[in-house]
């Protein structure tokens, strides 16, 4: 490989979650989105099930996603008596702040006999690859699991079946500033135990 450990460390330690509120109106070239998706496809996966499934929204597709999630939220919460007008409006507006949004799905392969949690973890690894690739291109990215993520009624819109999972949305856009946010992590020594004997 031509990548040095120092370069890998720099990329990993400079990955950030950048929220749609800090995106400008610039559209990311689809070749960058394709590179992000291609690298997602190289995540580790038990028995090569490759459970990740992605639906990419851009252009007019962002409005279609906004309408779908806002309308579904309203339908579900009005029945429950928990409808919130501000949340409804946020679901209508947030997608329009982005260049692209990638819906993240986990597709089950019942023949593989892989525990569901392993498929979820493999999909999460794919999203980490997306994060790292976006950062390498200096593209802002954010994995969100709000809105209609956990609504069973949302699955079919993204080509998912009952046994599959919608794991959220990866929001992408160009940051308004070229100043990358500083990172914040506690020392790894506080999170590790060594067993040497």
GROMACS .gro file of C-alpha atoms in nm:
model
  197
    1UNK     CA    1   0.000   0.000   0.000
    2UNK     CA    2   0.110   0.356  -0.065
    3UNK     CA    3  -0.062   0.487   0.250
    4UNK     CA    4   0.164   0.550   0.545
    5UNK     CA    5   0.048   0.484   0.901
    6UNK     CA    6   0.078   0.859   0.959
    7UNK     CA    7  -0.157   0.937   0.669
    8UNK     CA    8  -0.411   0.681   0.792
    9UNK     CA    9  -0.392   0.826   1.142
   10UNK     CA   10  -0.437   1.180   1.012
   11UNK     CA   11  -0.748   1.084   0.815
   12UNK     CA   12  -0.905   0.887   1.100
   13UNK     CA   13  -0.831   1.149   1.365
   14UNK     CA   14  -0.960   1.435   1.148
   15UNK     CA   15  -1.292   1.275   1.059
   16UNK     CA   16  -1.580   1.489   1.185
   17UNK     CA   17  -1.958   1.493   1.189
   18UNK     CA   18  -2.066   1.809   1.012
   19UNK     CA   19  -2.435   1.889   1.038
   20UNK     CA   20  -2.653   2.015   0.750
   21UNK     CA   21  -2.682   2.356   0.920
   22UNK     CA   22  -2.315   2.420   0.829
   23UNK     CA   23  -2.351   2.319   0.461
   24UNK     CA   24  -2.340   2.575   0.183
   25UNK     CA   25  -2.553   2.544  -0.131
   26UNK     CA   26  -2.276   2.384  -0.340
   27UNK     CA   27  -2.362   2.053  -0.507
   28UNK     CA   28  -2.111   1.773  -0.462
   29UNK     CA   29  -2.008   1.608  -0.787
   30UNK     CA   30  -2.165   1.264  -0.827
   31UNK     CA   31  -1.818   1.115  -0.886
   32UNK     CA   32  -1.733   1.199  -0.523
   33UNK     CA   33  -2.058   1.039  -0.405
   34UNK     CA   34  -1.974   0.731  -0.613
   35UNK     CA   35  -1.629   0.713  -0.451
   36UNK     CA   36  -1.791   0.735  -0.106
   37UNK     CA   37  -2.026   0.449  -0.195
   38UNK     CA   38  -1.751   0.240  -0.352
   39UNK     CA   39  -1.543   0.262  -0.035
   40UNK     CA   40  -1.847   0.176   0.177
   41UNK     CA   41  -1.867  -0.147  -0.021
   42UNK     CA   42  -1.525  -0.254   0.113
   43UNK     CA   43  -1.634  -0.278   0.477
   44UNK     CA   44  -1.568  -0.603   0.661
   45UNK     CA   45  -1.858  -0.846   0.641
   46UNK     CA   46  -1.907  -1.191   0.796
   47UNK     CA   47  -1.960  -1.460   0.531
   48UNK     CA   48  -1.950  -1.186   0.266
   49UNK     CA   49  -2.319  -1.110   0.315
   50UNK     CA   50  -2.251  -0.741   0.233
   51UNK     CA   51  -2.575  -0.633   0.404
   52UNK     CA   52  -2.551  -0.260   0.337
   53UNK     CA   53  -2.806  -0.107   0.100
   54UNK     CA   54  -2.803   0.259   0.005
   55UNK     CA   55  -3.059   0.489  -0.155
   56UNK     CA   56  -2.910   0.818  -0.275
   57UNK     CA   57  -3.122   1.132  -0.288
   58UNK     CA   58  -3.008   1.442  -0.477
   59UNK     CA   59  -3.166   1.722  -0.678
   60UNK     CA   60  -3.545   1.679  -0.682
   61UNK     CA   61  -3.501   1.354  -0.490
   62UNK     CA   62  -3.425   1.557  -0.177
   63UNK     CA   63  -3.774   1.710  -0.194
   64UNK     CA   64  -3.923   1.365  -0.247
   65UNK     CA   65  -3.745   1.239   0.068
   66UNK     CA   66  -3.852   1.549   0.263
   67UNK     CA   67  -4.217   1.503   0.166
   68UNK     CA   68  -4.211   1.131   0.241
   69UNK     CA   69  -4.059   1.156   0.587
   70UNK     CA   70  -4.265   1.458   0.693
   71UNK     CA   71  -4.590   1.299   0.574
   72UNK     CA   72  -4.509   0.963   0.738
   73UNK     CA   73  -4.413   1.134   1.063
   74UNK     CA   74  -4.745   1.322   1.061
   75UNK     CA   75  -4.947   1.009   0.982
   76UNK     CA   76  -4.786   0.800   1.258
   77UNK     CA   77  -4.777   1.066   1.530
   78UNK     CA   78  -5.131   1.195   1.474
   79UNK     CA   79  -5.257   0.843   1.552
   80UNK     CA   80  -5.035   0.833   1.863
   81UNK     CA   81  -5.136   1.184   1.967
   82UNK     CA   82  -4.774   1.302   1.970
   83UNK     CA   83  -4.757   1.516   1.654
   84UNK     CA   84  -4.521   1.815   1.679
   85UNK     CA   85  -4.557   2.083   1.412
   86UNK     CA   86  -4.197   2.205   1.456
   87UNK     CA   87  -4.057   1.855   1.406
   88UNK     CA   88  -4.278   1.814   1.098
   89UNK     CA   89  -4.140   2.137   0.952
   90UNK     CA   90  -3.783   2.032   1.034
   91UNK     CA   91  -3.834   1.704   0.847
   92UNK     CA   92  -3.954   1.904   0.546
   93UNK     CA   93  -3.661   2.149   0.552
   94UNK     CA   94  -3.354   1.956   0.667
   95UNK     CA   95  -3.304   1.747   0.349
   96UNK     CA   96  -3.306   2.065   0.139
   97UNK     CA   97  -2.993   2.188   0.321
   98UNK     CA   98  -2.793   1.900   0.173
   99UNK     CA   99  -2.626   1.823  -0.155
  100UNK     CA  100  -2.701   1.451  -0.119
  101UNK     CA  101  -2.857   1.224   0.142
  102UNK     CA  102  -2.784   0.853   0.152
  103UNK     CA  103  -3.042   0.635   0.328
  104UNK     CA  104  -2.864   0.351   0.508
  105UNK     CA  105  -3.028   0.010   0.501
  106UNK     CA  106  -2.929  -0.330   0.635
  107UNK     CA  107  -3.057  -0.620   0.423
  108UNK     CA  108  -3.084  -0.959   0.593
  109UNK     CA  109  -2.965  -1.277   0.422
  110UNK     CA  110  -3.151  -1.558   0.601
  111UNK     CA  111  -2.950  -1.827   0.423
  112UNK     CA  112  -2.622  -1.696   0.567
  113UNK     CA  113  -2.722  -1.760   0.930
  114UNK     CA  114  -2.534  -1.453   1.046
  115UNK     CA  115  -2.663  -1.295   1.370
  116UNK     CA  116  -2.848  -0.971   1.302
  117UNK     CA  117  -2.614  -0.767   1.521
  118UNK     CA  118  -2.321  -0.869   1.300
  119UNK     CA  119  -2.503  -0.736   0.995
  120UNK     CA  120  -2.575  -0.410   1.176
  121UNK     CA  121  -2.207  -0.382   1.271
  122UNK     CA  122  -2.095  -0.453   0.913
  123UNK     CA  123  -2.325  -0.177   0.789
  124UNK     CA  124  -2.184   0.058   1.053
  125UNK     CA  125  -1.834  -0.022   0.925
  126UNK     CA  126  -1.953   0.070   0.575
  127UNK     CA  127  -2.074   0.404   0.711
  128UNK     CA  128  -1.737   0.464   0.877
  129UNK     CA  129  -1.576   0.410   0.535
  130UNK     CA  130  -1.818   0.669   0.398
  131UNK     CA  131  -1.723   0.913   0.673
  132UNK     CA  132  -1.351   0.869   0.607
  133UNK     CA  133  -1.389   0.907   0.231
  134UNK     CA  134  -1.604   1.218   0.270
  135UNK     CA  135  -1.340   1.366   0.501
  136UNK     CA  136  -1.064   1.289   0.249
  137UNK     CA  137  -1.262   1.488  -0.010
  138UNK     CA  138  -1.325   1.766   0.247
  139UNK     CA  139  -1.697   1.698   0.223
  140UNK     CA  140  -1.916   1.739   0.529
  141UNK     CA  141  -2.098   1.429   0.645
  142UNK     CA  142  -2.331   1.337   0.928
  143UNK     CA  143  -2.498   1.005   1.014
  144UNK     CA  144  -2.835   1.079   1.169
  145UNK     CA  145  -3.086   0.829   1.308
  146UNK     CA  146  -3.376   1.060   1.381
  147UNK     CA  147  -3.697   1.125   1.194
  148UNK     CA  148  -3.855   0.812   1.048
  149UNK     CA  149  -3.548   0.588   1.088
  150UNK     CA  150  -3.715   0.340   1.321
  151UNK     CA  151  -4.063   0.348   1.167
  152UNK     CA  152  -4.158   0.008   1.028
  153UNK     CA  153  -4.379   0.191   0.778
  154UNK     CA  154  -4.073   0.362   0.626
  155UNK     CA  155  -3.889   0.048   0.516
  156UNK     CA  156  -4.066  -0.017   0.185
  157UNK     CA  157  -3.987   0.335   0.059
  158UNK     CA  158  -3.619   0.238   0.074
  159UNK     CA  159  -3.661  -0.109  -0.076
  160UNK     CA  160  -3.637  -0.286   0.259
  161UNK     CA  161  -3.842  -0.580   0.384
  162UNK     CA  162  -3.983  -0.643   0.733
  163UNK     CA  163  -3.673  -0.837   0.844
  164UNK     CA  164  -3.439  -0.559   0.725
  165UNK     CA  165  -3.346  -0.241   0.910
  166UNK     CA  166  -3.333   0.125   0.819
  167UNK     CA  167  -3.030   0.253   1.009
  168UNK     CA  168  -3.056   0.624   0.936
  169UNK     CA  169  -2.936   0.879   0.687
  170UNK     CA  170  -2.595   1.007   0.583
  171UNK     CA  171  -2.629   1.380   0.515
  172UNK     CA  172  -2.367   1.526   0.278
  173UNK     CA  173  -2.279   1.882   0.185
  174UNK     CA  174  -1.993   2.123   0.138
  175UNK     CA  175  -1.904   2.312   0.457
  176UNK     CA  176  -1.958   2.688   0.462
  177UNK     CA  177  -1.603   2.734   0.591
  178UNK     CA  178  -1.271   2.567   0.518
  179UNK     CA  179  -1.195   2.559   0.891
  180UNK     CA  180  -1.236   2.195   0.995
  181UNK     CA  181  -1.368   2.155   1.353
  182UNK     CA  182  -1.130   2.052   1.628
  183UNK     CA  183  -1.167   1.699   1.761
  184UNK     CA  184  -1.260   1.605   2.117
  185UNK     CA  185  -1.181   1.268   2.268
  186UNK     CA  186  -1.090   1.152   2.618
  187UNK     CA  187  -0.757   0.968   2.645
  188UNK     CA  188  -0.766   0.610   2.520
  189UNK     CA  189  -0.590   0.505   2.843
  190UNK     CA  190  -0.921   0.568   3.024
  191UNK     CA  191  -1.098   0.311   2.804
  192UNK     CA  192  -0.849   0.024   2.781
  193UNK     CA  193  -0.744  -0.256   3.012
  194UNK     CA  194  -0.435  -0.461   2.925
  195UNK     CA  195  -0.400  -0.828   3.022
  196UNK     CA  196  -0.040  -0.939   2.971
  197UNK     CA  197  -0.015  -1.249   3.191
   0.00000   0.00000   0.00000
